[in-house]
PDB file of C-alpha atoms and ligand atoms in Angstrom:
ATOM      1  CA  MET A   1     101.168 -17.672  57.338  1.00 73.00           C
ATOM      2  CA  THR A   2     100.047 -20.148  60.218  1.00 90.00           C
ATOM      3  CA  THR A   3      96.124 -19.196  61.592  1.00 95.00           C
ATOM      4  CA  ILE A   4      95.486 -20.334  64.801  1.00 96.00           C
ATOM      5  CA  SER A   5      92.044 -19.759  66.499  1.00 97.00           C
ATOM      6  CA  ILE A   6      92.271 -19.059  70.187  1.00 97.00           C
ATOM      7  CA  GLU A   7      89.585 -20.194  72.202  1.00 97.00           C
ATOM      8  CA  ALA A   8      89.009 -17.130  73.934  1.00 98.00           C
ATOM      9  CA  ASP A   9      86.602 -14.796  75.728  1.00 98.00           C
ATOM     10  CA  PRO A  10      84.269 -13.631  74.667  1.00 98.00           C
ATOM     11  CA  ALA A  11      84.999 -15.199  71.640  1.00 98.00           C
ATOM     12  CA  PRO A  12      87.329 -17.303  70.084  1.00 98.00           C
ATOM     13  CA  ILE A  13      89.776 -15.778  67.774  1.00 98.00           C
ATOM     14  CA  GLU A  14      91.944 -16.573  64.754  1.00 98.00           C
ATOM     15  CA  ILE A  15      95.379 -15.324  65.002  1.00 98.00           C
ATOM     16  CA  ASP A  16      98.419 -15.259  62.733  1.00 97.00           C
ATOM     17  CA  LEU A  17     101.353 -16.157  64.361  1.00 97.00           C
ATOM     18  CA  ALA A  18     103.686 -14.622  62.345  1.00 97.00           C
ATOM     19  CA  LYS A  19     101.764 -11.371  63.105  1.00 98.00           C
ATOM     20  CA  THR A  20     101.606 -12.115  66.569  1.00 98.00           C
ATOM     21  CA  ALA A  21     104.171 -10.656  69.042  1.00 98.00           C
ATOM     22  CA  PHE A  22     103.649 -11.745  73.068  1.00 99.00           C
ATOM     23  CA  VAL A  23     104.813  -8.392  75.512  1.00 99.00           C
ATOM     24  CA  ILE A  24     105.362  -8.990  78.647  1.00 99.00           C
ATOM     25  CA  ILE A  25     105.038  -5.985  80.858  1.00 99.00           C
ATOM     26  CA  ASP A  26     107.246  -4.923  83.661  1.00 98.00           C
ATOM     27  CA  MET A  27     107.769  -8.063  85.207  1.00 98.00           C
ATOM     28  CA  GLN A  28     110.499  -5.734  87.604  1.00 98.00           C
ATOM     29  CA  ARG A  29     111.641  -6.536  90.508  1.00 98.00           C
ATOM     30  CA  ASP A  30     109.969  -3.468  91.976  1.00 98.00           C
ATOM     31  CA  PHE A  31     107.324  -4.711  91.452  1.00 98.00           C
ATOM     32  CA  LEU A  32     107.333  -8.427  92.133  1.00 98.00           C
ATOM     33  CA  GLU A  33     110.512  -9.320  94.545  1.00 97.00           C
ATOM     34  CA  PRO A  34     110.046  -7.473  98.068  1.00 95.00           C
ATOM     35  CA  ASP A  35     112.130  -3.690  99.254  1.00 93.00           C
ATOM     36  CA  GLY A  36     110.425  -2.658  95.525  1.00 93.00           C
ATOM     37  CA  PHE A  37     108.126  -0.049  94.533  1.00 94.00           C
ATOM     38  CA  GLY A  38     105.809  -1.865  95.143  1.00 95.00           C
ATOM     39  CA  GLU A  39     106.160  -2.947  98.162  1.00 95.00           C
ATOM     40  CA  SER A  40     106.655   0.737  98.826  1.00 93.00           C
ATOM     41  CA  LEU A  41     102.702   0.983  98.128  1.00 94.00           C
ATOM     42  CA  GLY A  42     101.628  -1.057 100.251  1.00 95.00           C
ATOM     43  CA  ASN A  43     101.445  -3.913  98.657  1.00 95.00           C
ATOM     44  CA  ASP A  44     101.435  -8.437  98.936  1.00 96.00           C
ATOM     45  CA  VAL A  45     103.706  -8.807  96.206  1.00 96.00           C
ATOM     46  CA  SER A  46     103.868 -12.279  96.089  1.00 96.00           C
ATOM     47  CA  LEU A  47     100.195 -12.587  94.557  1.00 97.00           C
ATOM     48  CA  LEU A  48     101.958 -11.388  91.692  1.00 98.00           C
ATOM     49  CA  ARG A  49     103.962 -14.277  91.325  1.00 96.00           C
ATOM     50  CA  THR A  50     101.950 -16.646  89.604  1.00 97.00           C
ATOM     51  CA  ALA A  51     103.011 -14.771  86.178  1.00 98.00           C
ATOM     52  CA  ILE A  52     105.837 -15.955  86.614  1.00 98.00           C
ATOM     53  CA  ALA A  53     105.580 -19.834  85.461  1.00 98.00           C
ATOM     54  CA  PRO A  54     103.433 -19.599  82.734  1.00 98.00           C
ATOM     55  CA  CYS A  55     104.496 -16.573  81.183  1.00 99.00           C
ATOM     56  CA  ALA A  56     108.128 -18.018  81.495  1.00 98.00           C
ATOM     57  CA  THR A  57     106.578 -21.278  79.956  1.00 98.00           C
ATOM     58  CA  MET A  58     104.833 -18.766  77.069  1.00 98.00           C
ATOM     59  CA  LEU A  59     108.447 -17.120  76.810  1.00 98.00           C
ATOM     60  CA  ASN A  60     109.915 -19.878  75.853  1.00 98.00           C
ATOM     61  CA  TRP A  61     106.894 -21.978  73.532  1.00 98.00           C
ATOM     62  CA  CYS A  62     108.110 -17.775  71.355  1.00 98.00           C
ATOM     63  CA  ARG A  63     111.794 -18.501  71.154  1.00 98.00           C
ATOM     64  CA  GLY A  64     111.701 -21.947  70.426  1.00 97.00           C
ATOM     65  CA  ASN A  65     108.953 -20.486  67.240  1.00 96.00           C
ATOM     66  CA  ASN A  66     110.269 -17.846  66.522  1.00 95.00           C
ATOM     67  CA  ALA A  67     107.450 -15.511  67.683  1.00 97.00           C
ATOM     68  CA  LEU A  68     108.061 -11.057  68.537  1.00 98.00           C
ATOM     69  CA  VAL A  69     108.922 -11.039  72.314  1.00 98.00           C
ATOM     70  CA  ILE A  70     108.666  -7.518  73.799  1.00 98.00           C
ATOM     71  CA  HIS A  71     109.333  -6.652  77.633  1.00 99.00           C
ATOM     72  CA  THR A  72     109.442  -3.748  78.743  1.00 99.00           C
ATOM     73  CA  ARG A  73     109.882  -1.636  81.967  1.00 99.00           C
ATOM     74  CA  GLU A  74     108.250   0.697  83.675  1.00 98.00           C
ATOM     75  CA  GLY A  75     111.359   3.709  85.585  1.00 98.00           C
ATOM     76  CA  HIS A  76     112.810   7.501  84.153  1.00 98.00           C
ATOM     77  CA  ARG A  77     116.100   7.889  84.130  1.00 98.00           C
ATOM     78  CA  PRO A  78     118.226   8.764  87.176  1.00 98.00           C
ATOM     79  CA  ASP A  79     117.397  12.077  86.415  1.00 98.00           C
ATOM     80  CA  MET A  80     114.598  12.262  87.132  1.00 98.00           C
ATOM     81  CA  THR A  81     113.375  14.599  84.623  1.00 98.00           C
ATOM     82  CA  ASP A  82     110.628  12.524  82.633  1.00 98.00           C
ATOM     83  CA  ALA A  83     109.032  11.694  86.395  1.00 98.00           C
ATOM     84  CA  PRO A  84     105.690  13.807  86.279  1.00 98.00           C
ATOM     85  CA  LEU A  85     106.308  15.272  89.810  1.00 97.00           C
ATOM     86  CA  ALA A  86     101.972  15.101  90.374  1.00 97.00           C
ATOM     87  CA  LYS A  87     104.159  11.290  89.562  1.00 97.00           C
ATOM     88  CA  VAL A  88     106.382  11.321  91.609  1.00 97.00           C
ATOM     89  CA  GLN A  89     104.356  12.952  94.783  1.00 96.00           C
ATOM     90  CA  ARG A  90     101.324  10.938  94.560  1.00 93.00           C
ATOM     91  CA  GLY A  91     100.104   8.994  97.731  1.00 92.00           C
ATOM     92  CA  SER A  92     102.300   8.443 100.317  1.00 91.00           C
ATOM     93  CA  PRO A  93     104.110   5.485  99.970  1.00 91.00           C
ATOM     94  CA  SER A  94     106.699   4.121 102.460  1.00 91.00           C
ATOM     95  CA  MET A  95     109.585   5.325  99.604  1.00 91.00           C
ATOM     96  CA  ARG A  96     109.685   7.268  96.426  1.00 95.00           C
ATOM     97  CA  ILE A  97     110.735   6.854  92.891  1.00 97.00           C
ATOM     98  CA  GLY A  98     113.862   7.804  93.113  1.00 97.00           C
ATOM     99  CA  ASP A  99     114.262   6.514  96.440  1.00 97.00           C
ATOM    100  CA  THR A 100     117.450   4.287  97.360  1.00 97.00           C
ATOM    101  CA  GLY A 101     116.298   1.551  98.737  1.00 96.00           C
ATOM    102  CA  PRO A 102     118.206  -2.441  98.743  1.00 96.00           C
ATOM    103  CA  MET A 103     117.296  -3.128  95.430  1.00 97.00           C
ATOM    104  CA  GLY A 104     118.858   0.252  94.401  1.00 97.00           C
ATOM    105  CA  ARG A 105     116.911   3.873  93.851  1.00 98.00           C
ATOM    106  CA  ILE A 106     112.732   3.046  93.321  1.00 97.00           C
ATOM    107  CA  LEU A 107     111.753   2.713  89.597  1.00 98.00           C
ATOM    108  CA  ILE A 108     114.783   3.913  88.676  1.00 98.00           C
ATOM    109  CA  ARG A 109     116.199   2.517  84.922  1.00 98.00           C
ATOM    110  CA  GLY A 110     119.686   0.891  85.832  1.00 98.00           C
ATOM    111  CA  GLU A 111     119.158   0.133  89.726  1.00 98.00           C
ATOM    112  CA  ALA A 112     118.230  -3.397  90.632  1.00 98.00           C
ATOM    113  CA  GLY A 113     114.843  -3.013  91.279  1.00 98.00           C
ATOM    114  CA  HIS A 114     114.560  -1.769  87.573  1.00 98.00           C
ATOM    115  CA  GLY A 115     115.082  -5.637  86.374  1.00 98.00           C
ATOM    116  CA  ILE A 116     113.347  -7.401  85.127  1.00 98.00           C
ATOM    117  CA  VAL A 117     112.781 -11.034  86.833  1.00 98.00           C
ATOM    118  CA  ASP A 118     115.789 -13.647  86.443  1.00 98.00           C
ATOM    119  CA  GLU A 119     113.646 -16.199  85.154  1.00 98.00           C
ATOM    120  CA  LEU A 120     111.650 -13.685  82.801  1.00 98.00           C
ATOM    121  CA  ALA A 121     115.642 -12.053  81.429  1.00 98.00           C
ATOM    122  CA  PRO A 122     115.705 -11.541  78.320  1.00 98.00           C
ATOM    123  CA  VAL A 123     117.650 -12.772  75.660  1.00 98.00           C
ATOM    124  CA  ASP A 124     119.076 -11.071  72.842  1.00 97.00           C
ATOM    125  CA  GLY A 125     116.711 -10.099  69.877  1.00 96.00           C
ATOM    126  CA  GLU A 126     114.627  -9.341  72.361  1.00 98.00           C
ATOM    127  CA  PRO A 127     113.399  -5.912  72.529  1.00 98.00           C
ATOM    128  CA  VAL A 128     113.336  -3.936  76.070  1.00 98.00           C
ATOM    129  CA  LEU A 129     110.761  -0.989  76.106  1.00 98.00           C
ATOM    130  CA  ASP A 130     111.751   1.285  79.112  1.00 98.00           C
ATOM    131  CA  LYS A 131     108.014   2.952  79.431  1.00 98.00           C
ATOM    132  CA  PRO A 132     108.025   6.721  81.620  1.00 98.00           C
ATOM    133  CA  GLY A 133     104.091   5.244  82.083  1.00 98.00           C
ATOM    134  CA  LYS A 134     101.004   2.941  82.782  1.00 98.00           C
ATOM    135  CA  GLY A 135     101.134   2.597  78.877  1.00 98.00           C
ATOM    136  CA  ALA A 136     103.856   0.158  77.127  1.00 99.00           C
ATOM    137  CA  PHE A 137     102.249   3.304  74.131  1.00 99.00           C
ATOM    138  CA  TYR A 138     103.470   6.776  76.060  1.00 98.00           C
ATOM    139  CA  GLN A 139     106.726   7.863  75.221  1.00 98.00           C
ATOM    140  CA  THR A 140     107.623   5.023  73.271  1.00 98.00           C
ATOM    141  CA  ASP A 141     109.181   3.192  69.725  1.00 98.00           C
ATOM    142  CA  LEU A 142     106.670   0.256  70.818  1.00 98.00           C
ATOM    143  CA  GLU A 143     104.153   1.363  67.602  1.00 98.00           C
ATOM    144  CA  LEU A 144     106.930   1.388  64.667  1.00 98.00           C
ATOM    145  CA  ILE A 145     108.444  -1.313  66.060  1.00 98.00           C
ATOM    146  CA  LEU A 146     105.081  -3.464  65.945  1.00 98.00           C
ATOM    147  CA  ARG A 147     104.032  -1.711  62.791  1.00 98.00           C
ATOM    148  CA  ASN A 148     107.429  -2.998  60.959  1.00 98.00           C
ATOM    149  CA  ARG A 149     106.994  -6.053  62.399  1.00 98.00           C
ATOM    150  CA  GLY A 150     103.784  -6.412  60.423  1.00 98.00           C
ATOM    151  CA  ILE A 151     102.033  -6.913  63.660  1.00 98.00           C
ATOM    152  CA  ASP A 152      97.904  -7.253  64.120  1.00 98.00           C
ATOM    153  CA  ALA A 153      97.486  -8.829  67.215  1.00 98.00           C
ATOM    154  CA  LEU A 154      99.461  -8.280  70.717  1.00 99.00           C
ATOM    155  CA  LEU A 155      99.095 -11.982  73.027  1.00 99.00           C
ATOM    156  CA  VAL A 156      99.973  -9.642  76.192  1.00 99.00           C
ATOM    157  CA  ALA A 157     100.623 -10.715  80.038  1.00 99.00           C
ATOM    158  CA  GLY A 158     102.026  -9.337  83.323  1.00 99.00           C
ATOM    159  CA  VAL A 159     102.431  -6.724  85.555  1.00 98.00           C
ATOM    160  CA  THR A 160      99.577  -5.553  86.809  1.00 98.00           C
ATOM    161  CA  THR A 161      96.413  -6.374  85.912  1.00 98.00           C
ATOM    162  CA  GLU A 162      94.122  -3.545  86.126  1.00 98.00           C
ATOM    163  CA  VAL A 163      96.823  -0.607  86.114  1.00 98.00           C
ATOM    164  CA  CYS A 164      99.669  -1.530  82.977  1.00 98.00           C
ATOM    165  CA  VAL A 165      98.533  -4.169  81.042  1.00 99.00           C
ATOM    166  CA  HIS A 166      94.506  -3.196  81.613  1.00 98.00           C
ATOM    167  CA  THR A 167      96.449   1.311  79.891  1.00 98.00           C
ATOM    168  CA  THR A 168      98.808  -0.734  77.503  1.00 99.00           C
ATOM    169  CA  VAL A 169      95.226  -2.578  76.017  1.00 98.00           C
ATOM    170  CA  ARG A 170      93.429  -0.074  75.845  1.00 98.00           C
ATOM    171  CA  GLU A 171      95.749   1.563  74.280  1.00 98.00           C
ATOM    172  CA  ALA A 172      97.213  -1.024  71.844  1.00 99.00           C
ATOM    173  CA  ASN A 173      93.048  -1.575  70.541  1.00 98.00           C
ATOM    174  CA  ASP A 174      92.806   2.330  70.254  1.00 98.00           C
ATOM    175  CA  ARG A 175      95.809   1.849  67.566  1.00 98.00           C
ATOM    176  CA  GLY A 176      93.325  -1.152  65.411  1.00 98.00           C
ATOM    177  CA  PHE A 177      95.660  -4.425  67.522  1.00 98.00           C
ATOM    178  CA  ARG A 178      93.883  -7.133  68.015  1.00 98.00           C
ATOM    179  CA  CYS A 179      95.057  -8.150  71.757  1.00 98.00           C
ATOM    180  CA  ILE A 180      95.181 -11.189  73.830  1.00 99.00           C
ATOM    181  CA  VAL A 181      94.933 -11.290  77.474  1.00 99.00           C
ATOM    182  CA  LEU A 182      96.633 -13.839  78.654  1.00 99.00           C
ATOM    183  CA  GLY A 183      94.876 -13.973  81.907  1.00 98.00           C
ATOM    184  CA  ASP A 184      97.443 -16.710  83.955  1.00 98.00           C
ATOM    185  CA  CYS A 185     100.285 -14.281  82.907  1.00 99.00           C
ATOM    186  CA  CYS A 186      99.038 -11.735  84.783  1.00 99.00           C
ATOM    187  CA  GLY A 187      98.459 -10.494  87.835  1.00 98.00           C
ATOM    188  CA  SER A 188      97.581  -7.937  90.217  1.00 98.00           C
ATOM    189  CA  TYR A 189      97.918  -7.113  93.974  1.00 98.00           C
ATOM    190  CA  PHE A 190      93.886  -7.370  94.353  1.00 98.00           C
ATOM    191  CA  PRO A 191      92.760 -10.600  94.005  1.00 98.00           C
ATOM    192  CA  ASP A 192      89.036  -8.584  92.546  1.00 98.00           C
ATOM    193  CA  PHE A 193      90.501  -6.524  90.543  1.00 98.00           C
ATOM    194  CA  HIS A 194      92.296  -9.198  88.885  1.00 98.00           C
ATOM    195  CA  THR A 195      88.682 -11.032  87.600  1.00 98.00           C
ATOM    196  CA  THR A 196      87.178  -7.872  87.357  1.00 98.00           C
ATOM    197  CA  GLY A 197      89.452  -6.255  84.570  1.00 98.00           C
ATOM    198  CA  LEU A 198      89.630  -9.217  83.238  1.00 98.00           C
ATOM    199  CA  LYS A 199      86.068  -9.666  82.541  1.00 98.00           C
ATOM    200  CA  MET A 200      85.811  -5.472  81.632  1.00 98.00           C
ATOM    201  CA  ILE A 201      88.139  -6.926  78.340  1.00 98.00           C
ATOM    202  CA  ALA A 202      86.048  -9.183  77.299  1.00 98.00           C
ATOM    203  CA  ALA A 203      82.928  -8.109  78.248  1.00 98.00           C
ATOM    204  CA  GLN A 204      80.209  -6.189  75.812  1.00 98.00           C
ATOM    205  CA  GLY A 205      82.017  -8.172  73.186  1.00 98.00           C
ATOM    206  CA  GLY A 206      85.197  -7.384  73.713  1.00 98.00           C
ATOM    207  CA  ILE A 207      85.080  -3.573  74.264  1.00 97.00           C
ATOM    208  CA  PHE A 208      88.887  -3.499  73.801  1.00 97.00           C
ATOM    209  CA  GLY A 209      89.548  -6.835  73.373  1.00 98.00           C
ATOM    210  CA  TRP A 210      89.961 -11.055  74.248  1.00 98.00           C
ATOM    211  CA  VAL A 211      90.421 -13.122  77.389  1.00 98.00           C
ATOM    212  CA  SER A 212      91.985 -16.391  76.528  1.00 98.00           C
ATOM    213  CA  ASP A 213      94.546 -17.558  79.313  1.00 98.00           C
ATOM    214  CA  SER A 214      98.491 -19.762  78.061  1.00 98.00           C
ATOM    215  CA  THR A 215      97.029 -23.332  78.313  1.00 97.00           C
ATOM    216  CA  ARG A 216      94.088 -22.272  75.521  1.00 97.00           C
ATOM    217  CA  PHE A 217      97.005 -20.612  73.515  1.00 98.00           C
ATOM    218  CA  LEU A 218      99.524 -23.335  73.775  1.00 97.00           C
ATOM    219  CA  SER A 219      97.125 -26.070  72.618  1.00 96.00           C
ATOM    220  CA  ALA A 220      95.507 -23.363  69.620  1.00 96.00           C
ATOM    221  CA  ALA A 221      99.156 -23.612  68.887  1.00 96.00           C
ATOM    222  CA  ALA A 222      99.455 -27.034  69.289  1.00 94.00           C
ATOM    223  CA  GLY A 223      96.966 -28.035  66.720  1.00 88.00           C
ATOM    224  CA  GLY A 224      97.770 -27.145  64.332  1.00 66.00           C
ATOM    225  CA  PRO A 225      96.575 -23.910  62.255  1.00 64.00           C
ATOM    226  CA  ALA A 226      93.236 -23.754  61.672  1.00 62.00           C
ATOM    227  CA  VAL A 227      92.461 -22.271  58.111  1.00 54.00           C
ATOM    228  CA  ALA A 228      94.803 -24.048  55.220  1.00 47.00           C
TER     229      ALA A 228
HETATM  230  N1  TIU B   1     100.648   0.176  90.977  1.00 66.43           N
HETATM  231  C1  TIU B   1     100.685  -0.716  90.601  1.00 66.43           C
HETATM  232  O1  TIU B   1      99.668  -1.942  90.368  1.00 66.43           O
HETATM  233  N2  TIU B   1     101.731  -1.116  88.860  1.00 66.43           N
HETATM  234  C2  TIU B   1     101.930   0.165  88.501  1.00 66.43           C
HETATM  235  O2  TIU B   1     102.218   0.771  88.973  1.00 66.43           O
HETATM  236  N3  TIU B   1     102.578  -0.710  87.263  1.00 66.43           N
HETATM  237  C3  TIU B   1     102.728  -1.167  86.615  1.00 66.43           C
HETATM  238  O3  TIU B   1     101.361  -1.849  86.629  1.00 66.43           O
HETATM  239  N4  TIU B   1     103.153  -2.469  85.724  1.00 66.43           N
END
């Protein structure tokens, strides 16, 4: 057991590294690169790219320290039988889910746009979960994987802060997992939503989690056990 204490808001949190997973939410081309789902919704996708380097640093640490890494991807079956009409028809995007764009069909599994950005590409042994919704627990086996590994704390990263990261953290919190959201490893098309989204998690005594960042995590991990 290696228990470390991470500086976080609203208070430091102790985690056992053997019972902690790094969960990276939806770092897909469709959200982070031009011509994908994010841009079709009218967003400036460059705003999300600041999360890539800190996520890569965290990935390196996890791979070097045998920490469980889980990647998620939002998207749908090619026949779109798992895509609710209410989601497909939402808003007035320039391209809808399933339409063909320069990176293939928007938010469809197997297409280039659905893939994780090269900088954070999964390696063998890292589960990749395909999720049809915003939350990573909805209609996936994420909870089973975490319980089988005895995980009780999640380091959470990815995009977007106020949509899929928030939904996943709320789902995890309700299932009894302690979530530490690494703010610099997350991103939003709306900088104020990112800031406020992080504040919402840590408010009220950490109503559904803790907020920290990769620097504070790595310095805690480098400092060795907080509890012998
Ligand atoms: N649009 C937006 O902010 N997010 C999503 O649609 N999905 C995720 O956050 N992954």
